[in-house]
Tab-separated table of C-alpha atoms in Angstrom:
chain	number	residue	atom	x	y	z
A	6	MET	CA	-0.161	0.193	-0.118
A	7	LYS	CA	1.137	3.575	-0.880
A	8	THR	CA	0.480	6.478	1.475
A	9	TYR	CA	-1.498	9.299	-0.224
A	10	GLU	CA	-2.488	12.972	1.072
A	11	LEU	CA	-5.893	14.308	0.264
A	12	LEU	CA	-6.846	18.040	0.111
A	13	ALA	CA	-10.535	18.433	-0.028
A	14	ILE	CA	-12.697	21.618	-0.142
A	15	PHE	CA	-16.134	21.282	0.920
A	16	LYS	CA	-19.000	23.658	0.292
A	17	PRO	CA	-19.361	26.711	2.737
A	18	ASN	CA	-23.030	26.351	3.137
A	19	LEU	CA	-22.347	23.019	5.494
A	20	ASP	CA	-22.418	23.230	8.842
A	21	ALA	CA	-19.435	21.818	11.114
A	22	GLU	CA	-21.698	18.851	11.699
A	23	GLU	CA	-22.396	17.981	8.073
A	24	VAL	CA	-18.366	18.545	7.222
A	25	ASP	CA	-17.904	16.174	10.069
A	26	LYS	CA	-20.457	13.575	8.582
A	27	SER	CA	-18.559	14.053	5.030
A	28	VAL	CA	-15.190	13.326	6.636
A	29	LYS	CA	-16.242	10.195	8.456
A	30	LYS	CA	-18.014	9.046	5.123
A	31	LEU	CA	-14.654	9.543	3.350
A	32	GLU	CA	-12.730	7.535	6.132
A	33	ASP	CA	-15.272	4.822	6.108
A	34	THR	CA	-14.778	4.816	2.232
A	35	VAL	CA	-11.056	4.321	2.666
A	36	THR	CA	-11.761	1.537	5.004
A	37	GLU	CA	-14.226	-0.353	2.858
A	38	PHE	CA	-11.246	0.120	-0.126
A	39	GLY	CA	-8.864	-1.702	2.387
A	40	GLY	CA	-6.816	1.014	3.134
A	41	LYS	CA	-6.631	3.343	6.437
A	42	THR	CA	-6.839	6.626	7.541
A	43	GLU	CA	-3.643	7.898	9.004
A	44	SER	CA	-4.638	11.417	10.108
A	45	THR	CA	-6.943	13.868	9.438
A	46	ASP	CA	-6.633	17.846	9.904
A	47	LYS	CA	-9.421	19.957	9.701
A	48	ILE	CA	-8.015	23.109	8.491
A	49	GLY	CA	-10.997	25.130	8.870
A	50	ARG	CA	-13.054	27.513	6.411
A	51	LYS	CA	-10.718	29.792	3.964
A	52	LYS	CA	-11.296	32.002	1.133
A	53	LEU	CA	-10.625	30.751	-2.332
A	54	ALA	CA	-8.215	32.260	-4.758
A	55	TYR	CA	-11.145	32.339	-7.259
A	56	ASP	CA	-14.602	31.222	-7.117
A	57	ILE	CA	-15.944	27.480	-7.794
A	58	ASN	CA	-19.256	26.918	-8.428
A	59	LYS	CA	-19.918	30.477	-7.338
A	60	PHE	CA	-18.487	29.728	-3.953
A	61	ARG	CA	-15.867	32.227	-2.656
A	62	ASP	CA	-14.771	30.267	0.211
A	63	GLY	CA	-14.886	26.577	1.613
A	64	PHE	CA	-14.110	24.116	4.424
A	65	PHE	CA	-10.460	22.614	4.004
A	66	VAL	CA	-9.605	19.292	5.106
A	67	SER	CA	-6.462	17.486	4.728
A	68	THR	CA	-6.084	13.611	5.151
A	69	ASN	CA	-3.093	11.242	5.039
A	70	ILE	CA	-4.459	7.919	3.882
A	71	SER	CA	-2.929	4.495	2.827
A	72	LEU	CA	-4.687	2.546	-0.035
A	73	PRO	CA	-3.763	-0.290	-2.225
A	74	GLU	CA	-2.945	1.158	-5.682
A	75	GLU	CA	-5.356	-0.893	-7.620
A	76	LYS	CA	-8.185	1.126	-5.604
A	77	VAL	CA	-7.005	4.565	-6.294
A	78	ALA	CA	-8.759	5.153	-9.663
A	79	GLU	CA	-12.133	4.181	-7.558
A	80	PHE	CA	-11.651	5.974	-4.852
A	81	LYS	CA	-10.870	9.087	-6.971
A	82	ARG	CA	-14.318	8.350	-8.620
A	83	GLN	CA	-16.046	8.451	-5.372
A	84	LEU	CA	-14.551	11.828	-4.712
A	85	ARG	CA	-15.736	13.187	-7.839
A	86	LEU	CA	-19.423	11.871	-6.993
A	87	THR	CA	-19.860	13.400	-3.764
A	88	ASP	CA	-21.954	16.333	-4.055
A	89	SER	CA	-20.615	17.856	-0.607
A	90	ILE	CA	-16.791	18.494	-2.025
A	91	LEU	CA	-15.993	21.362	-4.555
A	92	ARG	CA	-12.562	20.642	-4.927
A	93	THR	CA	-9.973	17.683	-4.291
A	94	MET	CA	-6.317	17.199	-4.557
A	95	PHE	CA	-4.788	13.421	-4.367
A	96	MET	CA	-1.160	13.138	-4.327
A	97	GLU	CA	1.111	10.191	-3.535
A	98	VAL	CA	3.235	11.093	-0.461
A	99	SER	CA	6.845	10.326	-1.492
A	100	LYS	CA	9.598	9.033	1.183
A	101	LYS	CA	12.055	11.569	2.089
A	102	ALA	CA	15.718	10.794	0.743
A	103	GLU	CA	18.127	10.453	3.320
A	104	LEU	CA	21.594	12.284	3.163
A	105	SER	CA	24.432	10.102	3.631
A	106	LYS	CA	27.816	11.335	5.159
């Protein structure tokens, strides 16, 4: 399994409880695909650089997950189908190179 970082921007018209439910649903989806959630950081409501679907701000949530490589495409598809998410950025976390002396 590889480690990935997911940055999701949720719609600002959701209250804190709805955002928590959506984050929990994401974590359940990761578990369903045979992965695990390493950490979740709710960054909070931030102003966007430009309007997305006529929204000027959104709730930012950063999540580190481990997921089997063959399940990544289906997980990304599930993210696109989630109505409460405006935008996502999904990246593979690379291991840091060690300096030899």
